[in-house]
């Protein structure tokens, strides 16, 4: 029997307070620090979906929309958007949450390709993804297009 999971089964949300040691020379959250947080969330999402070890195969569409500053609260949410045979795409959205009103403003979006590993660190089949909403179906279709672009870039040597 083939394993299946929903998008909701593996959603991860983390919260970080931006501190002085997270800042770059321009007084904003250092992009490398944010990338570490994003990779951790993507890994946790993939581990929840596969219930196994995973590795990051690639990151694309990493868009820095707005900076985050000292004392701000950064919320990172990850979810599976697409599964192949041994890999899956994980969308990771980042927001700054304003304490005054609880509003979240997007500052970053990235798409990670994660690969599931067996006990011998070899790629293994991932559970199928049950799509329950029109939004999830639309995200799957967009992920298929991103996958085609990744495959094209790979074939071209990028």
PDB file of C-alpha atoms in Angstrom:
ATOM      1  CA  UNK A   1       0.000   0.000   0.000  1.00  0.00           C
ATOM      2  CA  UNK A   2       1.310   3.430  -0.967  1.00  0.00           C
ATOM      3  CA  UNK A   3       1.691   5.941   1.850  1.00  0.00           C
ATOM      4  CA  UNK A   4      -0.198   9.218   1.496  1.00  0.00           C
ATOM      5  CA  UNK A   5      -0.196  12.430   3.479  1.00  0.00           C
ATOM      6  CA  UNK A   6      -1.956  15.768   3.202  1.00  0.00           C
ATOM      7  CA  UNK A   7      -0.304  19.164   2.943  1.00  0.00           C
ATOM      8  CA  UNK A   8      -1.599  19.906   6.459  1.00  0.00           C
ATOM      9  CA  UNK A   9       0.183  16.846   7.888  1.00  0.00           C
ATOM     10  CA  UNK A  10       3.608  18.418   7.477  1.00  0.00           C
ATOM     11  CA  UNK A  11       3.185  22.177   7.831  1.00  0.00           C
ATOM     12  CA  UNK A  12       5.844  23.760  10.048  1.00  0.00           C
ATOM     13  CA  UNK A  13       5.777  27.248  11.564  1.00  0.00           C
ATOM     14  CA  UNK A  14       8.718  28.715  13.460  1.00  0.00           C
ATOM     15  CA  UNK A  15       9.189  32.109  15.084  1.00  0.00           C
ATOM     16  CA  UNK A  16      12.502  33.927  15.563  1.00  0.00           C
ATOM     17  CA  UNK A  17      13.273  37.205  17.263  1.00  0.00           C
ATOM     18  CA  UNK A  18      15.831  39.186  15.255  1.00  0.00           C
ATOM     19  CA  UNK A  19      18.726  39.949  17.595  1.00  0.00           C
ATOM     20  CA  UNK A  20      21.926  41.982  17.168  1.00  0.00           C
ATOM     21  CA  UNK A  21      23.967  38.852  16.359  1.00  0.00           C
ATOM     22  CA  UNK A  22      21.637  38.198  13.378  1.00  0.00           C
ATOM     23  CA  UNK A  23      22.336  41.566  11.738  1.00  0.00           C
ATOM     24  CA  UNK A  24      24.464  42.435   8.727  1.00  0.00           C
ATOM     25  CA  UNK A  25      26.584  45.588   8.367  1.00  0.00           C
ATOM     26  CA  UNK A  26      23.589  47.465   6.899  1.00  0.00           C
ATOM     27  CA  UNK A  27      21.504  46.901  10.051  1.00  0.00           C
ATOM     28  CA  UNK A  28      19.155  44.272   8.594  1.00  0.00           C
ATOM     29  CA  UNK A  29      18.739  40.551   9.158  1.00  0.00           C
ATOM     30  CA  UNK A  30      21.721  38.837   7.515  1.00  0.00           C
ATOM     31  CA  UNK A  31      20.517  36.909   4.452  1.00  0.00           C
ATOM     32  CA  UNK A  32      22.669  33.912   5.384  1.00  0.00           C
ATOM     33  CA  UNK A  33      20.961  33.683   8.773  1.00  0.00           C
ATOM     34  CA  UNK A  34      17.546  33.755   7.132  1.00  0.00           C
ATOM     35  CA  UNK A  35      18.655  31.108   4.628  1.00  0.00           C
ATOM     36  CA  UNK A  36      19.695  28.845   7.520  1.00  0.00           C
ATOM     37  CA  UNK A  37      16.280  29.275   9.158  1.00  0.00           C
ATOM     38  CA  UNK A  38      14.551  28.577   5.827  1.00  0.00           C
ATOM     39  CA  UNK A  39      16.579  25.418   5.222  1.00  0.00           C
ATOM     40  CA  UNK A  40      15.772  24.173   8.729  1.00  0.00           C
ATOM     41  CA  UNK A  41      12.039  24.689   8.166  1.00  0.00           C
ATOM     42  CA  UNK A  42      12.163  23.021   4.736  1.00  0.00           C
ATOM     43  CA  UNK A  43      14.000  20.070   6.286  1.00  0.00           C
ATOM     44  CA  UNK A  44      11.459  19.733   9.084  1.00  0.00           C
ATOM     45  CA  UNK A  45       8.554  19.838   6.615  1.00  0.00           C
ATOM     46  CA  UNK A  46      10.195  17.156   4.464  1.00  0.00           C
ATOM     47  CA  UNK A  47      10.996  15.001   7.505  1.00  0.00           C
ATOM     48  CA  UNK A  48       7.386  15.221   8.651  1.00  0.00           C
ATOM     49  CA  UNK A  49       6.143  14.254   5.202  1.00  0.00           C
ATOM     50  CA  UNK A  50       8.560  11.361   4.675  1.00  0.00           C
ATOM     51  CA  UNK A  51       9.223  10.354   8.293  1.00  0.00           C
ATOM     52  CA  UNK A  52      12.837   9.861   7.285  1.00  0.00           C
ATOM     53  CA  UNK A  53      16.087  11.717   6.849  1.00  0.00           C
ATOM     54  CA  UNK A  54      16.203  14.235   4.022  1.00  0.00           C
ATOM     55  CA  UNK A  55      18.734  16.412   2.236  1.00  0.00           C
ATOM     56  CA  UNK A  56      18.403  19.730   0.444  1.00  0.00           C
ATOM     57  CA  UNK A  57      18.942  19.198  -3.281  1.00  0.00           C
ATOM     58  CA  UNK A  58      18.316  22.772  -4.422  1.00  0.00           C
ATOM     59  CA  UNK A  59      16.793  26.104  -3.568  1.00  0.00           C
ATOM     60  CA  UNK A  60      15.208  28.319  -6.160  1.00  0.00           C
ATOM     61  CA  UNK A  61      13.029  31.359  -6.445  1.00  0.00           C
ATOM     62  CA  UNK A  62      14.605  32.721  -3.270  1.00  0.00           C
ATOM     63  CA  UNK A  63      13.178  36.244  -3.235  1.00  0.00           C
ATOM     64  CA  UNK A  64      14.084  38.847  -0.640  1.00  0.00           C
ATOM     65  CA  UNK A  65      11.029  41.112  -0.730  1.00  0.00           C
ATOM     66  CA  UNK A  66      11.749  43.243   2.334  1.00  0.00           C
ATOM     67  CA  UNK A  67      14.273  43.370   5.179  1.00  0.00           C
ATOM     68  CA  UNK A  68      13.802  42.444   8.831  1.00  0.00           C
ATOM     69  CA  UNK A  69      15.283  44.539  11.603  1.00  0.00           C
ATOM     70  CA  UNK A  70      16.537  44.193  15.160  1.00  0.00           C
ATOM     71  CA  UNK A  71      13.742  43.336  17.597  1.00  0.00           C
ATOM     72  CA  UNK A  72      11.280  42.219  14.925  1.00  0.00           C
ATOM     73  CA  UNK A  73       9.537  38.866  15.054  1.00  0.00           C
ATOM     74  CA  UNK A  74      10.121  36.684  11.981  1.00  0.00           C
ATOM     75  CA  UNK A  75       7.568  33.935  11.256  1.00  0.00           C
ATOM     76  CA  UNK A  76       8.535  31.180   8.813  1.00  0.00           C
ATOM     77  CA  UNK A  77       5.949  28.756   7.424  1.00  0.00           C
ATOM     78  CA  UNK A  78       6.759  25.747   5.261  1.00  0.00           C
ATOM     79  CA  UNK A  79       4.570  23.263   3.421  1.00  0.00           C
ATOM     80  CA  UNK A  80       4.881  20.523   0.798  1.00  0.00           C
ATOM     81  CA  UNK A  81       3.620  21.678  -2.603  1.00  0.00           C
ATOM     82  CA  UNK A  82       4.613  18.776  -4.849  1.00  0.00           C
ATOM     83  CA  UNK A  83       6.041  15.263  -4.630  1.00  0.00           C
ATOM     84  CA  UNK A  84       7.903  13.244  -7.217  1.00  0.00           C
ATOM     85  CA  UNK A  85       9.385   9.792  -6.723  1.00  0.00           C
ATOM     86  CA  UNK A  86      12.192  10.501  -4.257  1.00  0.00           C
ATOM     87  CA  UNK A  87      11.994  14.278  -3.992  1.00  0.00           C
ATOM     88  CA  UNK A  88       9.486  16.899  -3.000  1.00  0.00           C
ATOM     89  CA  UNK A  89       9.122  20.653  -3.311  1.00  0.00           C
ATOM     90  CA  UNK A  90       8.682  22.654  -0.119  1.00  0.00           C
ATOM     91  CA  UNK A  91       7.438  26.240  -0.218  1.00  0.00           C
ATOM     92  CA  UNK A  92       8.766  28.417   2.597  1.00  0.00           C
ATOM     93  CA  UNK A  93       7.206  31.817   3.272  1.00  0.00           C
ATOM     94  CA  UNK A  94       8.668  34.352   5.677  1.00  0.00           C
ATOM     95  CA  UNK A  95       6.825  37.181   7.392  1.00  0.00           C
ATOM     96  CA  UNK A  96       7.544  39.923   9.874  1.00  0.00           C
ATOM     97  CA  UNK A  97       4.783  39.911  12.478  1.00  0.00           C
ATOM     98  CA  UNK A  98       4.052  43.279  14.012  1.00  0.00           C
ATOM     99  CA  UNK A  99       3.369  43.020  17.723  1.00  0.00           C
ATOM    100  CA  UNK A 100       1.032  46.025  17.793  1.00  0.00           C
ATOM    101  CA  UNK A 101      -1.653  44.504  15.586  1.00  0.00           C
ATOM    102  CA  UNK A 102      -0.538  40.902  14.901  1.00  0.00           C
ATOM    103  CA  UNK A 103      -0.422  41.596  11.156  1.00  0.00           C
ATOM    104  CA  UNK A 104       2.070  39.602   9.116  1.00  0.00           C
ATOM    105  CA  UNK A 105       3.880  41.178   6.192  1.00  0.00           C
ATOM    106  CA  UNK A 106       5.726  38.964   3.672  1.00  0.00           C
ATOM    107  CA  UNK A 107       9.477  39.455   3.404  1.00  0.00           C
ATOM    108  CA  UNK A 108      10.660  36.295   1.626  1.00  0.00           C
ATOM    109  CA  UNK A 109       9.546  33.240  -0.355  1.00  0.00           C
ATOM    110  CA  UNK A 110      11.660  30.275  -1.412  1.00  0.00           C
ATOM    111  CA  UNK A 111      11.141  26.852  -2.953  1.00  0.00           C
ATOM    112  CA  UNK A 112      13.319  23.970  -1.774  1.00  0.00           C
ATOM    113  CA  UNK A 113      13.756  20.598  -3.448  1.00  0.00           C
ATOM    114  CA  UNK A 114      14.251  17.997  -0.737  1.00  0.00           C
ATOM    115  CA  UNK A 115      15.223  14.348  -1.244  1.00  0.00           C
ATOM    116  CA  UNK A 116      14.158  11.548   1.123  1.00  0.00           C
ATOM    117  CA  UNK A 117      16.874   9.132   2.250  1.00  0.00           C
ATOM    118  CA  UNK A 118      16.683   5.537   3.425  1.00  0.00           C
ATOM    119  CA  UNK A 119      18.795   4.020   6.217  1.00  0.00           C
ATOM    120  CA  UNK A 120      21.740   3.736   3.766  1.00  0.00           C
ATOM    121  CA  UNK A 121      21.521   7.408   2.734  1.00  0.00           C
ATOM    122  CA  UNK A 122      20.134   6.474  -0.677  1.00  0.00           C
ATOM    123  CA  UNK A 123      17.105   8.233  -2.192  1.00  0.00           C
ATOM    124  CA  UNK A 124      13.828   6.546  -1.306  1.00  0.00           C
ATOM    125  CA  UNK A 125      10.241   6.881  -2.474  1.00  0.00           C
ATOM    126  CA  UNK A 126       8.259   9.641  -0.789  1.00  0.00           C
ATOM    127  CA  UNK A 127       4.606   9.390   0.286  1.00  0.00           C
ATOM    128  CA  UNK A 128       2.049  10.665  -2.222  1.00  0.00           C
ATOM    129  CA  UNK A 129       0.470  14.057  -1.553  1.00  0.00           C
ATOM    130  CA  UNK A 130      -3.277  14.317  -1.090  1.00  0.00           C
ATOM    131  CA  UNK A 131      -4.503  17.642  -2.477  1.00  0.00           C
ATOM    132  CA  UNK A 132      -7.589  18.867  -0.621  1.00  0.00           C
ATOM    133  CA  UNK A 133      -8.214  22.380  -1.883  1.00  0.00           C
ATOM    134  CA  UNK A 134      -8.163  24.364  -5.098  1.00  0.00           C
ATOM    135  CA  UNK A 135      -5.230  26.351  -3.696  1.00  0.00           C
ATOM    136  CA  UNK A 136      -3.236  23.145  -3.147  1.00  0.00           C
ATOM    137  CA  UNK A 137      -4.050  21.963  -6.687  1.00  0.00           C
ATOM    138  CA  UNK A 138      -2.955  25.315  -8.133  1.00  0.00           C
ATOM    139  CA  UNK A 139       0.282  25.170  -6.110  1.00  0.00           C
ATOM    140  CA  UNK A 140       0.918  21.627  -7.451  1.00  0.00           C
ATOM    141  CA  UNK A 141       0.467  22.827 -11.047  1.00  0.00           C
ATOM    142  CA  UNK A 142       2.832  25.753 -10.470  1.00  0.00           C
ATOM    143  CA  UNK A 143       5.325  23.346  -8.867  1.00  0.00           C
ATOM    144  CA  UNK A 144       5.215  21.131 -11.966  1.00  0.00           C
ATOM    145  CA  UNK A 145       6.213  24.154 -14.058  1.00  0.00           C
ATOM    146  CA  UNK A 146       9.041  25.017 -11.652  1.00  0.00           C
ATOM    147  CA  UNK A 147      10.206  21.382 -11.821  1.00  0.00           C
ATOM    148  CA  UNK A 148      10.275  21.546 -15.630  1.00  0.00           C
ATOM    149  CA  UNK A 149      12.394  24.702 -15.429  1.00  0.00           C
ATOM    150  CA  UNK A 150      14.781  23.055 -12.934  1.00  0.00           C
ATOM    151  CA  UNK A 151      15.137  20.047 -15.256  1.00  0.00           C
ATOM    152  CA  UNK A 152      15.765  22.327 -18.240  1.00  0.00           C
ATOM    153  CA  UNK A 153      18.436  24.275 -16.330  1.00  0.00           C
ATOM    154  CA  UNK A 154      20.052  21.013 -15.251  1.00  0.00           C
ATOM    155  CA  UNK A 155      20.116  19.742 -18.865  1.00  0.00           C
ATOM    156  CA  UNK A 156      21.749  23.027 -19.906  1.00  0.00           C
ATOM    157  CA  UNK A 157      24.435  22.660 -17.259  1.00  0.00           C
ATOM    158  CA  UNK A 158      23.142  25.217 -14.747  1.00  0.00           C
TER     159      UNK A 158
END
